[in-house]
Coordinates of C-alpha atoms in Angstrom, one line a residue:
X1 CA -0.3 0.1 -0.1
X2 CA 1.1 3.3 -1.2
X3 CA 2.7 5.5 1.7
X4 CA 1.0 9.3 2.3
X5 CA 4.4 11.0 0.8
X6 CA 4.5 8.4 -2.4
X7 CA 0.8 9.3 -3.2
X8 CA 1.9 13.1 -2.7
X9 CA 4.3 12.6 -5.2
X10 CA 2.1 10.9 -7.5
X11 CA -0.1 13.8 -7.3
X12 CA 2.6 16.6 -7.9
X13 CA 3.4 14.8 -10.8
X14 CA 0.0 14.7 -12.1
X15 CA -0.5 18.5 -11.4
X16 CA 3.4 18.9 -13.1
X17 CA 2.4 16.7 -16.7
X18 CA -0.7 19.2 -16.2
X19 CA 1.2 21.7 -16.5
X20 CA 3.5 20.8 -19.0
X21 CA 0.1 20.5 -21.2
X22 CA -1.0 23.7 -20.6
X23 CA 2.0 25.0 -21.0
X24 CA 2.6 24.0 -24.5
X25 CA -0.8 24.9 -25.2
X26 CA -0.1 28.3 -24.7
X27 CA 3.4 28.2 -26.8
X28 CA 1.6 27.0 -29.7
X29 CA -1.0 29.8 -29.5
X30 CA 1.8 32.2 -29.3
X31 CA 3.8 30.6 -32.2
X32 CA 0.5 30.5 -35.1
X33 CA -1.9 32.7 -34.2
X34 CA -1.2 36.1 -34.5
X35 CA -1.6 38.6 -31.4
X36 CA -1.1 41.8 -30.8
X37 CA 1.1 43.3 -29.0
X38 CA -0.3 44.0 -25.7
X39 CA -1.9 40.0 -25.8
X40 CA 1.4 38.5 -26.2
X41 CA 2.9 40.2 -23.1
X42 CA 0.2 38.4 -21.2
X43 CA 0.7 34.9 -22.7
X44 CA 4.1 35.7 -22.1
X45 CA 3.5 36.6 -18.7
X46 CA 1.2 33.5 -18.2
X47 CA 4.5 31.7 -19.8
X48 CA 6.7 32.5 -17.2
X49 CA 4.7 32.2 -14.4
X50 CA 3.5 28.3 -15.7
X51 CA 7.6 27.9 -15.9
X52 CA 8.0 29.1 -12.5
X53 CA 5.6 27.2 -10.8
X54 CA 6.6 24.0 -13.0
X55 CA 10.5 24.8 -11.7
X56 CA 8.7 25.2 -8.2
X57 CA 7.1 22.1 -9.0
X58 CA 9.8 19.8 -9.8
X59 CA 11.6 21.1 -7.2
X60 CA 9.9 19.8 -4.7
X61 CA 8.9 16.1 -6.1
X62 CA 13.3 16.1 -6.4
X63 CA 13.0 16.8 -2.4
X64 CA 10.2 14.3 -1.4
X65 CA 12.1 11.8 -3.8
X66 CA 15.9 11.5 -1.8
X67 CA 13.5 11.2 1.5
X68 CA 11.8 8.8 0.1
X69 CA 15.1 7.3 -0.9
X70 CA 16.7 8.2 2.4
X71 CA 14.0 6.4 4.4
X72 CA 14.1 3.5 2.3
X73 CA 17.8 3.3 2.2
X74 CA 17.7 3.5 6.2
X75 CA 15.0 0.3 6.4
X76 CA 16.2 -1.7 4.0
X77 CA 19.6 -0.7 2.9
X78 CA 23.3 -2.2 3.8
X79 CA 24.0 -2.9 7.7
X80 CA 26.3 0.1 8.0
X81 CA 24.0 2.0 6.1
X82 CA 20.8 2.2 8.8
X83 CA 20.4 3.8 11.7
X84 CA 22.7 3.0 14.9
X85 CA 21.5 2.3 17.9
X86 CA 21.6 5.0 20.9
X87 CA 23.4 3.3 24.0
X88 CA 23.1 0.0 22.4
X89 CA 19.3 0.5 23.2
X90 CA 16.5 1.3 20.4
X91 CA 15.4 3.4 18.1
X92 CA 12.8 4.3 15.7
X93 CA 12.3 5.7 12.2
X94 CA 10.7 9.5 12.8
X95 CA 8.5 9.5 9.4
X96 CA 6.7 12.7 10.2
X97 CA 10.2 14.8 9.3
X98 CA 12.9 13.8 11.9
X99 CA 11.8 15.5 14.8
X100 CA 13.9 16.1 17.7
X101 CA 12.5 13.6 20.5
X102 CA 12.7 14.7 23.6
X103 CA 14.8 12.7 25.1
X104 CA 16.9 13.0 22.1
X105 CA 17.3 16.9 22.7
X106 CA 18.1 16.7 26.8
X107 CA 20.7 13.7 26.7
X108 CA 22.3 16.7 23.4
X109 CA 21.7 19.6 25.2
X110 CA 23.4 17.8 28.6
X111 CA 26.6 16.5 26.2
X112 CA 26.7 19.8 25.0
X113 CA 27.0 21.6 28.5
X114 CA 29.9 19.3 29.4
X115 CA 32.3 19.9 26.3
X116 CA 31.7 23.4 26.8
X117 CA 32.8 23.4 30.3
X118 CA 35.9 20.9 29.1
X119 CA 36.6 23.4 26.7
X120 CA 36.8 26.1 28.3
X121 CA 38.9 24.5 31.6
X122 CA 41.3 23.1 28.6
X123 CA 41.5 26.3 27.3
X124 CA 42.3 28.2 30.6
X125 CA 44.6 26.0 31.7
X126 CA 46.8 26.2 29.1
X127 CA 46.4 30.1 29.1
X128 CA 47.6 29.7 33.3
X129 CA 50.7 27.7 31.9
X130 CA 51.9 29.9 29.2
X131 CA 51.6 33.0 31.4
X132 CA 54.0 31.2 34.1
X133 CA 56.0 29.0 32.3
X134 CA 58.4 26.4 34.2
X135 CA 61.9 26.3 34.0
X136 CA 62.3 22.9 32.9
X137 CA 65.2 20.6 34.0
X138 CA 68.5 19.5 32.2
X139 CA 67.8 15.4 30.9
X140 CA 69.3 13.2 33.5
X141 CA 70.6 10.4 31.1
X142 CA 72.5 12.9 29.5
X143 CA 76.9 12.7 30.3
X144 CA 77.6 15.6 33.0
X145 CA 81.0 17.3 32.9
X146 CA 81.9 18.2 36.7
X147 CA 84.1 22.1 36.8
X148 CA 85.1 23.6 39.9
X149 CA 85.3 27.2 40.6
X150 CA 86.7 28.8 43.3
X151 CA 87.3 32.2 45.2
X152 CA 89.3 33.7 43.6
X153 CA 92.9 33.9 45.8
X154 CA 91.7 30.8 47.0
X155 CA 94.1 29.2 48.9
X156 CA 93.7 25.8 51.4
X157 CA 96.4 26.8 53.7
X158 CA 94.5 30.5 53.8
X159 CA 90.8 29.6 53.2
X160 CA 88.1 27.2 54.7
X161 CA 85.9 26.3 52.0
X162 CA 81.8 26.5 53.7
X163 CA 79.2 23.2 53.5
X164 CA 77.0 24.4 50.6
X165 CA 78.0 24.7 47.2
X166 CA 76.1 26.9 44.2
X167 CA 75.4 24.8 41.4
X168 CA 74.9 26.0 37.5
X169 CA 74.1 23.3 34.6
X170 CA 74.0 24.8 31.0
X171 CA 73.8 22.6 28.0
X172 CA 77.1 22.1 25.8
X173 CA 77.1 20.6 22.4
X174 CA 80.0 19.7 20.0
X175 CA 79.8 19.7 16.4
X176 CA 79.5 16.9 14.1
X177 CA 82.0 14.6 14.9
X178 CA 83.8 12.3 12.8
X179 CA 86.3 9.6 13.0
X180 CA 87.4 6.1 10.8
X181 CA 87.9 3.5 12.1
X182 CA 90.9 1.2 10.5
X183 CA 89.7 -2.8 10.6
X184 CA 93.4 -4.5 10.3
X185 CA 93.3 -7.9 9.6
X186 CA 95.9 -10.5 10.4
X187 CA 97.1 -13.9 8.4
X188 CA 97.8 -16.9 10.5
X189 CA 99.8 -20.1 9.0
X190 CA 99.1 -23.2 11.5
X191 CA 102.4 -24.5 12.6
X192 CA 103.6 -28.0 10.8
X193 CA 100.9 -27.0 7.7
X194 CA 99.8 -25.3 5.4
X195 CA 96.9 -23.8 6.3
X196 CA 96.5 -19.8 6.4
X197 CA 93.9 -18.1 7.7
X198 CA 92.8 -14.7 7.8
X199 CA 90.8 -12.7 10.1
X200 CA 87.1 -12.2 8.6
X201 CA 86.0 -8.7 7.8
X202 CA 82.9 -7.5 10.0
X203 CA 79.7 -8.0 7.3
X204 CA 79.6 -4.7 5.9
X205 CA 76.4 -2.4 4.9
X206 CA 77.5 -1.9 1.2
X207 CA 80.0 -4.0 -0.7
X208 CA 83.3 -2.1 -1.1
X209 CA 82.0 1.3 0.2
X210 CA 83.7 2.9 3.5
X211 CA 80.3 3.6 4.7
X212 CA 79.5 2.6 8.2
X213 CA 76.3 1.8 8.9
X214 CA 76.0 4.6 11.7
X215 CA 77.0 7.2 8.6
X216 CA 74.1 5.9 6.6
X217 CA 71.2 5.2 9.8
X218 CA 72.7 8.8 10.6
X219 CA 72.5 10.6 6.5
X220 CA 68.5 8.9 6.4
X221 CA 67.2 10.4 10.1
X222 CA 68.9 13.7 9.1
X223 CA 67.3 13.4 5.6
X224 CA 63.1 11.7 6.5
X225 CA 63.2 12.8 9.7
X226 CA 64.5 15.6 10.4
X227 CA 63.9 16.9 6.6
X228 CA 67.5 18.0 6.1
X229 CA 68.5 17.1 2.1
X230 CA 71.6 15.4 1.4
X231 CA 72.9 18.3 -0.3
X232 CA 72.7 20.0 3.3
X233 CA 74.0 17.5 5.1
X234 CA 77.2 17.2 2.8
X235 CA 77.6 21.2 3.2
X236 CA 77.7 20.4 7.5
X237 CA 80.5 17.6 7.0
X238 CA 82.4 20.7 4.8
X239 CA 82.8 22.6 7.7
X240 CA 84.6 19.4 9.6
X241 CA 86.5 18.7 7.1
X242 CA 85.0 15.8 5.1
X243 CA 84.0 16.4 1.1
X244 CA 81.8 13.6 0.4
X245 CA 80.6 13.4 -3.5
X246 CA 77.4 14.2 -4.3
X247 CA 77.4 11.1 -6.4
X248 CA 78.5 9.1 -4.2
X249 CA 76.0 9.8 -1.5
X250 CA 73.2 8.9 -4.1
X251 CA 74.2 5.6 -4.5
X252 CA 74.0 4.7 -1.3
X253 CA 70.6 6.1 -0.8
X254 CA 70.0 3.5 -3.7
X255 CA 71.6 1.2 -1.7
X256 CA 69.9 1.5 1.4
X257 CA 66.6 1.6 0.0
X258 CA 67.7 -2.0 -1.0
X259 CA 68.1 -3.2 2.3
X260 CA 65.2 -1.8 3.9
X261 CA 62.8 -3.6 1.3
X262 CA 62.1 -6.3 3.4
X263 CA 61.6 -3.9 6.2
X264 CA 59.0 -2.0 4.4
X265 CA 57.2 -4.9 3.1
X266 CA 56.7 -6.3 6.7
X267 CA 55.3 -3.1 8.0
X268 CA 53.1 -3.2 5.1
X269 CA 51.7 -6.6 5.9
X270 CA 51.6 -4.9 10.0
X271 CA 49.4 -2.4 9.0
X272 CA 46.9 -4.4 6.8
X273 CA 46.2 -7.2 9.1
X274 CA 44.7 -4.6 11.6
X275 CA 41.1 -3.9 11.4
X276 CA 41.0 0.2 11.0
X277 CA 42.9 2.5 8.9
X278 CA 43.4 5.3 7.5
X279 CA 44.5 6.1 3.8
X280 CA 45.4 10.0 2.1
X281 CA 47.1 10.9 -1.2
X282 CA 49.4 14.0 -1.5
X283 CA 50.7 15.6 -4.4
X284 CA 54.5 15.4 -5.1
X285 CA 56.5 17.2 -7.8
X286 CA 58.2 14.0 -9.6
X287 CA 60.8 15.0 -12.2
X288 CA 59.6 13.8 -15.8
X289 CA 63.3 12.7 -17.5
X290 CA 61.4 13.4 -20.9
X291 CA 59.5 16.7 -20.6
X292 CA 62.8 17.8 -18.1
X293 CA 60.7 19.1 -15.4
X294 CA 58.5 18.1 -12.5
X295 CA 55.0 17.2 -12.6
X296 CA 52.6 16.6 -10.2
X297 CA 52.0 12.9 -9.3
X298 CA 50.5 11.1 -5.7
X299 CA 51.7 9.2 -3.3
X300 CA 49.2 7.6 -0.7
X301 CA 50.2 7.3 2.8
X302 CA 48.3 4.2 4.8
X303 CA 48.4 4.5 8.6
X304 CA 47.1 1.6 11.5
X305 CA 45.1 3.5 14.0
X306 CA 45.0 1.5 16.9
X307 CA 48.9 0.9 16.4
X308 CA 50.6 3.6 14.7
X309 CA 52.2 2.3 12.5
X310 CA 52.3 3.8 8.7
X311 CA 53.5 3.1 4.9
X312 CA 53.9 5.0 1.6
X313 CA 52.9 3.6 -1.1
X314 CA 54.0 5.2 -4.5
X315 CA 52.9 4.1 -8.5
X316 CA 54.3 6.2 -11.1
X317 CA 52.4 9.0 -9.9
X318 CA 49.4 7.1 -10.1
X319 CA 45.9 7.9 -8.2
X320 CA 43.5 5.4 -10.3
X321 CA 41.2 2.6 -8.5
X322 CA 44.1 0.1 -10.3
X323 CA 46.3 1.4 -6.7
X324 CA 43.2 1.7 -4.5
X325 CA 42.2 -2.5 -5.5
X326 CA 45.9 -2.6 -5.3
X327 CA 46.4 -1.7 -1.6
X328 CA 43.0 -2.4 0.0
X329 CA 40.9 -5.2 -2.4
X330 CA 42.4 -8.1 0.4
X331 CA 41.9 -6.0 3.0
X332 CA 39.0 -6.6 5.9
X333 CA 37.7 -3.7 8.1
X334 CA 37.4 -0.1 8.4
X335 CA 38.7 2.4 6.5
X336 CA 38.8 5.8 6.9
X337 CA 39.8 8.3 3.6
X338 CA 38.9 12.0 2.8
X339 CA 36.0 10.8 0.6
X340 CA 38.3 10.5 -3.0
X341 CA 35.5 9.2 -5.3
X342 CA 38.1 6.0 -6.4
X343 CA 37.5 4.4 -2.6
X344 CA 33.8 4.1 -3.7
X345 CA 34.0 0.8 -5.0
X346 CA 35.6 -0.7 -1.9
X347 CA 31.8 0.1 -0.3
X348 CA 31.2 -2.8 -3.0
X349 CA 33.1 -5.2 -1.3
X350 CA 32.3 -7.6 1.9
X351 CA 33.9 -7.1 4.6
X352 CA 35.0 -3.2 4.3
X353 CA 33.9 -0.7 6.2
X354 CA 33.9 3.2 4.5
X355 CA 34.3 6.0 6.8
X356 CA 34.5 9.7 6.5
X357 CA 36.4 12.3 7.8
X358 CA 34.8 15.1 9.6
X359 CA 37.9 17.5 8.7
X360 CA 37.1 17.4 5.3
X361 CA 33.0 17.5 5.6
X362 CA 33.6 20.8 7.8
X363 CA 35.5 22.2 4.4
X364 CA 32.4 22.8 2.8
X365 CA 30.4 23.8 6.0
X366 CA 33.4 26.5 6.2
X367 CA 33.1 27.5 2.2
X368 CA 29.0 27.6 2.4
X369 CA 29.6 30.6 5.0
X370 CA 29.7 32.5 2.3
X371 CA 26.2 31.8 1.1
X372 CA 24.3 31.2 4.5
X373 CA 26.6 31.8 7.3
X374 CA 23.8 31.4 10.2
X375 CA 23.1 27.9 8.9
X376 CA 27.1 26.8 8.1
X377 CA 27.9 28.3 11.7
X378 CA 25.6 25.9 13.3
X379 CA 26.8 23.1 11.4
X380 CA 30.5 24.0 12.0
X381 CA 29.7 24.5 16.4
X382 CA 28.5 20.9 16.0
X383 CA 31.4 19.6 14.6
X384 CA 33.6 21.3 17.0
X385 CA 31.4 19.5 19.5
X386 CA 32.2 16.3 17.9
X387 CA 36.2 17.6 18.2
X388 CA 35.6 18.7 21.9
X389 CA 35.1 14.8 22.8
X390 CA 38.4 14.2 21.2
X391 CA 40.2 16.6 22.9
X392 CA 38.8 15.7 26.3
X393 CA 39.3 12.2 25.7
X394 CA 43.3 13.5 24.9
X395 CA 43.1 15.4 27.8
X396 CA 42.3 12.7 30.4
X397 CA 44.6 10.5 28.6
X398 CA 41.7 7.6 27.8
X399 CA 42.2 3.8 26.7
X400 CA 40.8 3.1 23.3
X401 CA 37.8 1.3 25.8
X402 CA 37.2 4.7 27.6
X403 CA 37.8 6.7 24.7
X404 CA 34.9 4.4 23.3
X405 CA 32.5 4.9 26.4
X406 CA 33.2 8.4 26.1
X407 CA 32.2 8.9 22.5
X408 CA 28.7 6.6 23.2
X409 CA 27.6 9.3 25.7
X410 CA 28.7 12.6 24.7
X411 CA 29.0 12.1 20.9
X412 CA 26.8 9.9 20.3
X413 CA 23.8 12.5 21.4
X414 CA 25.4 15.3 18.8
X415 CA 25.4 13.4 16.1
X416 CA 22.0 12.3 16.4
X417 CA 21.1 15.9 17.0
X418 CA 23.4 17.4 14.1
X419 CA 21.8 14.4 11.5
X420 CA 17.8 15.8 12.3
X421 CA 19.0 19.2 11.5
X422 CA 20.7 17.7 8.3
X423 CA 17.9 15.8 6.9
X424 CA 15.4 18.9 8.1
X425 CA 17.1 21.4 6.4
X426 CA 18.0 19.8 2.8
X427 CA 16.4 21.7 0.4

């Protein structure tokens, strides 16, 4: 049996069809019969009114069709698309327009009140810390070099040192320090035999190279952790008298990358074995040998949320769906992304749940402030409250389980209110 909304849509479509026929009749009348200027203006005005009414009816039909489609997804859609339950109890669909229920409004207001109080407390504590910064003590694990300073003219035969000392600690630093380890291997002959043995050469990271593991590790950390390019590192080395050719360092880099390859694939495995990951692609300039200039390429970052492990992936700078399938085709769990359309193909795969990102959703509401500041600001305020939940969890250093409980208690009521507001405000 058709619902009231379906009957309304059917009625509107019938009226719209009648308006189309009337509009066509008037247009034909204007084009086939000679009219006076005044009559023509009247008919053109009528046509304009009819066009406006038709456009209005079409917009209404489109809105209602989307509303019905939305309701059908909640009732018959995939599990990931259905309404989630509040505090593991129950929730029913509101076919009268998704009005806020009293208990939902009360829960949202209480959550908002608590979150705003927490926000103000955190901000006040940070301001107080900035106004009275505490001087941090120097690390205890650092080597201490003690220098004794006695009073000018001090002589033990004439002066007696008093109990107590005034101690001042200053942090010292030595410039880049290099030294050469000279490996001398000896050969021996067993007495009475022709057996000879030479001391074995320690395994080197790069064959036939004078680069030690410590030097290579320090240079890689400088490049990828401290963001110091190789050419700047080489300039630092020159200041202490060590001159290394850039071509040699580039060859070392390739060899180190080969050595790290097994570690890279093991890291890949560990990340993809978890059930909650985040993925993002970002542009990087790539040198094109044919064009002799840089072109835009994409590098992918995949991160395990629970462990913090992550890996990068590069496939000729591609951002295509083939890369998505190669990376995530066998993954099972939740993938959080920025909403890039290529990820949508994963939604049809069994065992994969696509999650959105509030930071990216927030950008659209921020841009909407130019056209509708009042509603955009309301949406931004709701998202801010969701961020306050995470800020509260970080501030209290909650475990994952405690964080989940906090979200269920504070974030969920805000989400319910925000969802119903969005549905009702959608044109």
